[in-house]
Coordinates of C-alpha atoms in Angstrom, one line a residue:
M541 CA 53.4 21.1 -18.9
A542 CA 54.7 19.5 -22.0
L543 CA 56.4 16.8 -19.9
D544 CA 53.1 14.9 -19.3
G545 CA 52.6 11.4 -17.9
A546 CA 52.5 9.9 -21.4
F547 CA 55.8 11.4 -22.4
L548 CA 57.2 10.3 -19.0
Q549 CA 56.2 6.8 -19.8
S550 CA 58.5 7.0 -22.9
V551 CA 61.3 8.2 -20.6
R552 CA 60.7 5.3 -18.2
K553 CA 61.0 2.8 -21.1
E554 CA 64.4 4.2 -22.0
L555 CA 65.5 4.0 -18.4
D556 CA 64.6 0.4 -18.2
C557 CA 67.8 -0.4 -20.0
L558 CA 69.7 0.7 -16.9
T559 CA 68.0 -1.9 -14.7
G560 CA 70.7 -4.0 -13.0
G561 CA 73.3 -1.2 -13.3
R562 CA 75.5 -0.1 -10.4
V563 CA 75.4 3.5 -9.1
D564 CA 79.0 4.7 -9.3
R565 CA 78.6 8.5 -9.0
I566 CA 76.2 11.0 -7.5
H567 CA 76.5 14.8 -8.0
Q568 CA 74.3 17.8 -7.2
P569 CA 75.3 20.6 -9.6
S570 CA 72.7 23.0 -8.2
K571 CA 70.1 23.2 -5.4
D572 CA 67.4 21.7 -7.6
E573 CA 69.4 19.2 -9.7
V574 CA 70.9 15.8 -9.0
I575 CA 72.8 13.6 -11.4
I576 CA 73.1 9.9 -10.7
S577 CA 75.5 7.9 -12.9
V578 CA 74.7 4.3 -13.4
R579 CA 77.3 1.9 -14.9
Q580 CA 75.9 -0.7 -17.1
H581 CA 77.8 -3.0 -19.6
G582 CA 81.0 -1.0 -19.0
Q583 CA 79.4 2.3 -19.8
S584 CA 78.4 5.0 -17.3
V585 CA 75.0 6.7 -18.1
K586 CA 74.0 9.9 -16.3
V587 CA 70.4 10.3 -15.2
L588 CA 69.4 13.9 -14.5
F589 CA 66.7 14.7 -11.8
C590 CA 65.6 18.3 -11.9
V591 CA 62.9 19.9 -9.8
N592 CA 63.2 23.4 -11.0
A593 CA 59.8 25.0 -11.2
S594 CA 60.1 25.9 -14.9
A595 CA 62.2 22.9 -16.0
S596 CA 61.3 19.9 -13.8
R597 CA 62.2 16.6 -15.6
V598 CA 64.0 13.3 -15.4
H599 CA 65.9 11.7 -18.3
I600 CA 69.3 10.4 -19.5
T601 CA 71.6 13.3 -20.2
E602 CA 74.9 13.8 -22.1
S603 CA 75.4 17.4 -21.1
E604 CA 78.2 18.4 -18.8
S605 CA 77.7 20.4 -15.6
D606 CA 80.0 22.0 -13.1
N607 CA 79.9 20.5 -9.6
P608 CA 80.5 22.5 -6.3
N609 CA 83.7 21.9 -4.5
S610 CA 81.8 20.7 -1.4
P611 CA 78.7 18.5 -2.0
P612 CA 75.4 19.6 -0.4
M613 CA 74.0 17.7 2.5
F614 CA 71.3 15.9 0.3
C615 CA 74.0 14.8 -2.1
M616 CA 76.1 13.3 0.7
L617 CA 73.0 11.5 2.0
L618 CA 72.3 10.0 -1.4
R619 CA 76.0 8.9 -1.7
K620 CA 75.8 7.3 1.8
H621 CA 72.8 5.1 0.9
L622 CA 72.9 4.6 -2.9
L623 CA 76.6 4.5 -4.0
G624 CA 77.5 0.9 -5.0
G625 CA 73.8 -0.1 -5.1
R626 CA 72.1 -1.6 -8.1
L627 CA 69.0 -0.2 -9.9
A628 CA 66.4 -2.8 -9.5
A629 CA 63.4 -1.2 -11.3
V630 CA 61.9 2.0 -12.6
R631 CA 58.2 2.3 -11.9
Q632 CA 55.3 4.6 -12.8
D633 CA 51.8 4.5 -11.5
G634 CA 49.5 4.8 -14.5
L635 CA 50.4 8.0 -16.4
E636 CA 51.1 10.0 -13.3
R637 CA 54.1 12.4 -13.5
V638 CA 55.9 10.4 -10.8
L639 CA 58.7 8.0 -11.2
F640 CA 60.0 5.5 -8.6
F641 CA 63.6 4.2 -8.8
D642 CA 64.1 1.1 -6.7
F643 CA 67.7 0.3 -5.5
D644 CA 69.2 -2.8 -3.9
C645 CA 72.0 -1.6 -1.7
T646 CA 74.5 -3.0 0.9
S647 CA 75.4 -1.2 4.1
D648 CA 78.9 -0.9 5.5
I649 CA 78.5 -4.0 7.6
G650 CA 77.1 -6.1 4.7
D651 CA 73.3 -5.8 5.4
K652 CA 71.1 -5.8 2.4
K653 CA 68.8 -2.7 2.2
K654 CA 66.3 -1.4 -0.3
F655 CA 65.8 2.3 -1.1
T656 CA 63.5 4.1 -3.4
A657 CA 64.2 7.5 -5.1
V658 CA 61.0 9.3 -6.1
I659 CA 60.8 12.3 -8.4
E660 CA 57.5 14.2 -8.7
I661 CA 57.2 16.4 -11.8
M662 CA 54.6 19.0 -10.9
G663 CA 55.9 22.4 -11.8
K664 CA 56.6 24.5 -8.7
Y665 CA 55.5 21.6 -6.5
S666 CA 58.2 19.2 -8.0
N667 CA 60.3 17.3 -5.6
F668 CA 62.9 14.6 -5.3
M669 CA 63.1 12.4 -2.2
L670 CA 64.7 9.2 -0.9
L671 CA 62.6 6.6 0.9
D672 CA 63.5 3.6 3.0
S673 CA 62.1 0.1 2.5
D674 CA 59.1 0.9 4.7
G675 CA 58.2 3.9 2.5
K676 CA 59.3 6.5 5.1
I677 CA 61.0 9.7 3.8
I678 CA 64.7 9.8 4.6
D679 CA 65.0 13.3 3.1
S680 CA 64.1 15.4 0.1
L681 CA 65.4 18.3 -2.0
K682 CA 62.4 20.4 -0.8
R683 CA 61.0 20.0 2.6
V684 CA 57.3 20.8 3.0
T685 CA 55.8 21.6 6.4
D686 CA 52.2 21.7 7.4
L687 CA 52.4 25.5 7.3
M688 CA 53.4 25.3 3.6
S689 CA 50.8 22.7 2.5
R690 CA 47.6 21.4 4.2
Y691 CA 47.5 18.4 1.8
R692 CA 50.9 16.7 2.2
V693 CA 53.8 17.1 4.5
I694 CA 57.2 16.1 3.2
L695 CA 59.7 15.8 6.1
P696 CA 62.2 13.1 7.2
G697 CA 60.5 10.3 9.1
M698 CA 57.1 10.9 7.5
M699 CA 55.4 8.2 5.5
Y700 CA 55.4 9.0 1.8
E701 CA 52.0 9.6 0.2
M702 CA 51.3 10.0 -3.5
P703 CA 50.2 13.5 -4.7
P704 CA 46.4 14.1 -4.8
R705 CA 44.9 12.4 -7.8
T706 CA 41.7 12.9 -9.7
K707 CA 40.0 10.0 -11.3
R708 CA 40.5 10.1 -15.1
L709 CA 40.8 7.7 -18.0
L710 CA 44.1 6.3 -19.3
F711 CA 43.9 6.8 -23.1
T712 CA 46.3 3.8 -23.4
Q713 CA 43.8 1.4 -21.7
A714 CA 40.3 2.9 -22.0
T715 CA 37.8 1.3 -24.3
R716 CA 36.0 3.1 -27.0
E717 CA 32.7 3.0 -25.0
E718 CA 34.4 4.4 -21.9
M719 CA 35.9 7.3 -23.9
L720 CA 32.6 8.0 -25.6
T721 CA 30.8 8.1 -22.3
A722 CA 33.3 10.5 -20.8
L723 CA 33.3 12.8 -23.8
R724 CA 29.5 13.0 -23.7
N725 CA 29.7 14.2 -20.1
S726 CA 32.2 16.9 -21.0
A727 CA 31.7 20.5 -22.1
G728 CA 33.7 23.5 -23.3
P729 CA 36.6 23.7 -25.8
A730 CA 37.7 20.2 -26.8
S731 CA 41.4 20.7 -25.8
K732 CA 40.4 21.7 -22.2
A733 CA 37.7 19.1 -22.0
L734 CA 40.2 16.3 -23.0
L735 CA 42.6 17.4 -20.2
G736 CA 39.8 16.7 -17.7
V737 CA 38.9 13.3 -19.3
F738 CA 42.3 11.7 -19.7
E739 CA 45.2 11.3 -17.3
G740 CA 48.8 12.2 -18.3
V741 CA 48.1 14.3 -21.3
S742 CA 49.5 17.8 -22.0
P743 CA 47.8 20.8 -23.7
V744 CA 49.9 20.5 -26.9
L745 CA 48.7 16.8 -27.2
T746 CA 45.0 17.6 -26.7
R747 CA 45.1 20.6 -29.1
E748 CA 46.6 18.3 -31.7
W749 CA 43.8 15.8 -31.2
A750 CA 41.2 18.6 -31.4
Y751 CA 42.9 20.1 -34.6
F752 CA 42.8 16.7 -36.3
A753 CA 39.2 16.1 -35.4
A754 CA 37.6 19.4 -36.3
S755 CA 40.4 21.6 -37.7
A756 CA 39.7 24.0 -34.8
D757 CA 39.3 23.9 -31.0
K758 CA 35.5 23.9 -31.0
N759 CA 33.3 23.0 -28.1
I760 CA 33.3 19.2 -27.4
E761 CA 29.4 19.2 -27.1
D762 CA 29.1 20.5 -30.6
Y763 CA 31.1 17.7 -32.2
T764 CA 29.3 15.7 -34.9
A765 CA 29.5 11.9 -35.1
K766 CA 32.1 12.2 -37.8
E767 CA 34.3 14.6 -35.7
T768 CA 34.0 12.3 -32.7
D769 CA 35.2 9.3 -34.8
R770 CA 38.1 11.4 -36.0
L771 CA 38.9 12.4 -32.4
L772 CA 38.9 8.8 -31.3
F773 CA 41.1 7.8 -34.2
A774 CA 43.6 10.5 -33.3
I775 CA 43.7 9.2 -29.7
S776 CA 44.3 5.6 -30.9
Q777 CA 47.1 6.8 -33.2
A778 CA 48.7 8.6 -30.3
K779 CA 48.4 5.4 -28.3
E780 CA 50.1 3.4 -31.0
R781 CA 52.9 6.0 -31.2
L782 CA 53.4 5.9 -27.4
L783 CA 53.4 2.1 -27.1
G784 CA 55.4 1.4 -30.3
G785 CA 58.0 4.2 -30.1
G786 CA 57.1 7.8 -30.5
E787 CA 57.9 10.4 -33.2
Y788 CA 59.5 12.8 -30.8
T789 CA 59.1 16.4 -31.9
I790 CA 60.5 19.7 -30.7
I791 CA 58.4 22.8 -31.6
K792 CA 60.3 26.1 -32.1
D793 CA 59.1 29.6 -33.0
K794 CA 60.4 31.4 -36.1
N795 CA 63.3 32.8 -34.1
G796 CA 64.4 29.3 -33.2
L797 CA 63.3 29.5 -29.5
P798 CA 62.0 26.1 -28.2
K799 CA 58.4 26.3 -27.2
D800 CA 57.1 22.8 -26.7
F801 CA 57.7 19.1 -27.4
T802 CA 55.7 15.9 -27.6
F803 CA 55.9 12.3 -28.8
I804 CA 53.8 12.7 -32.0
K805 CA 54.1 14.8 -35.1
V806 CA 52.5 18.2 -34.8
Y807 CA 50.5 20.0 -37.5
Q808 CA 48.3 22.4 -35.5
Y809 CA 50.6 25.4 -35.9
G810 CA 50.9 25.2 -39.7
R811 CA 53.7 27.6 -40.8
L812 CA 53.7 29.6 -37.6
M813 CA 56.2 27.3 -35.9
Q814 CA 59.1 25.1 -36.9
T815 CA 59.5 21.5 -35.9
C816 CA 62.5 19.2 -35.6
E817 CA 62.5 15.5 -34.9
C818 CA 64.6 13.6 -32.3
G819 CA 65.6 10.0 -31.8
G820 CA 64.2 9.4 -28.4
A821 CA 62.5 10.9 -25.3
S822 CA 65.7 11.6 -23.4
E823 CA 67.3 13.1 -26.4
T824 CA 64.3 15.4 -26.9
L825 CA 64.4 16.6 -23.3
D826 CA 68.1 17.1 -23.3
R827 CA 68.1 19.1 -26.6
F828 CA 65.0 21.1 -25.6
Y829 CA 66.2 22.3 -22.2
M830 CA 69.8 22.8 -23.4
D831 CA 68.4 25.1 -26.1
V832 CA 66.1 26.8 -23.6
S833 CA 69.0 27.3 -21.1
R834 CA 71.2 28.6 -23.8
K835 CA 68.6 31.1 -25.0
L836 CA 67.9 32.1 -21.4
R837 CA 71.6 32.6 -20.7
L838 CA 71.9 34.8 -23.8
K839 CA 68.8 36.7 -22.7
Q840 CA 70.2 37.2 -19.2
R841 CA 73.5 38.4 -20.6
A842 CA 71.7 40.9 -22.9
E843 CA 69.6 42.1 -19.9
D844 CA 72.8 42.5 -17.8
L845 CA 74.5 44.4 -20.6
F846 CA 71.4 46.6 -21.0
K847 CA 71.4 47.4 -17.3
T848 CA 75.1 48.3 -17.4
L849 CA 74.5 50.6 -20.3
L850 CA 71.6 52.3 -18.5
R851 CA 73.8 52.7 -15.4
L852 CA 76.6 54.3 -17.4
L853 CA 74.1 56.5 -19.3
D854 CA 72.6 57.7 -16.1
R855 CA 76.1 58.4 -14.6
I856 CA 77.3 60.3 -17.8
S857 CA 74.0 62.3 -17.9
K858 CA 74.5 63.5 -14.3
R859 CA 78.1 64.5 -15.1
I860 CA 76.9 66.4 -18.2
E861 CA 74.2 68.2 -16.1
K862 CA 76.8 69.2 -13.5
Q863 CA 79.2 70.5 -16.1
Q864 CA 76.5 72.5 -17.8
A865 CA 75.6 74.1 -14.4
D866 CA 79.3 75.0 -13.9
L867 CA 79.4 76.6 -17.4
L868 CA 76.2 78.5 -16.6
E869 CA 77.9 79.9 -13.5
C870 CA 80.9 81.0 -15.5
K871 CA 79.1 82.6 -18.4
N872 CA 80.3 86.1 -17.3
R873 CA 83.9 85.0 -16.6
E874 CA 85.5 87.5 -19.1
Q875 CA 83.8 90.4 -17.5
Y876 CA 84.8 89.3 -14.0
K877 CA 88.4 88.8 -15.3
V878 CA 88.5 92.5 -16.3
Y879 CA 87.1 93.5 -12.9
G880 CA 89.8 91.5 -11.2
D881 CA 92.5 93.1 -13.3
L882 CA 91.2 96.6 -12.5
I883 CA 91.1 95.9 -8.8
T884 CA 94.6 94.5 -8.9

């Protein structure tokens, strides 16, 4: 996924400005989307939580969406516990694709309570859930039973557990020696090997590192000392971009269809792709997925129109065949007309 843990860290930094804000609106436009509006300094900022398998993400959004006339049960649950509460903190464990939103709330009788909203961005396994102060799951957008997963059960009343995690280096914290040791123990194409070495990186990012180091995605074990130094330099540059404010880039094909995004400039595609820069992580996600959804809607409309044309073509073809059969039966009509006149 392009929305890796590193990019999610940039989103978290932008969300930090909402700390202390009050939750004034909660909507659920669709079964896999929730929008929480946080009022801060007289302005209301919308935060989108999406667990769609092909578009899971969280970010500040400016797009408008239609809301159902009657809110779903999960939306009503969030309103019950979070409306009027204040956002205390936004947390991330390392570069995992999981964000925790801590809220300080007050019950109807004046009791102080703490709740945590958790969004896990993991493709088809993405989920959004609400936890109480003890870490127990109150409810989630997607409930997971033991029949659906043998690793983790996500049901009301269960204690929340982090997704399974493999031990990998954080490129924002690892030393040069640690990275050299991990790289020496790796094998295969550099872009894939780097995915196994570092936590929270996406394929587009590791391919860019490999392209900078060797101008191609050659095997990591075949790297020369010079290429290894170039690789480590590319990683350090990405670290500086991430910690100091990224150069957010959307990658599009020649037809203008968005394909990828990242927080650094991209050169690996040459002239095969177009790139455009954005002002921030949330703006990048908002523009990318709005363009994708617009293209998908146009594609869906084109497919619907094509199906309609096929259906009409099939209907007209059958009608023509029937009329041709009728004409075939009537090919001797003039002769039979003479016979009829004679009989009369």
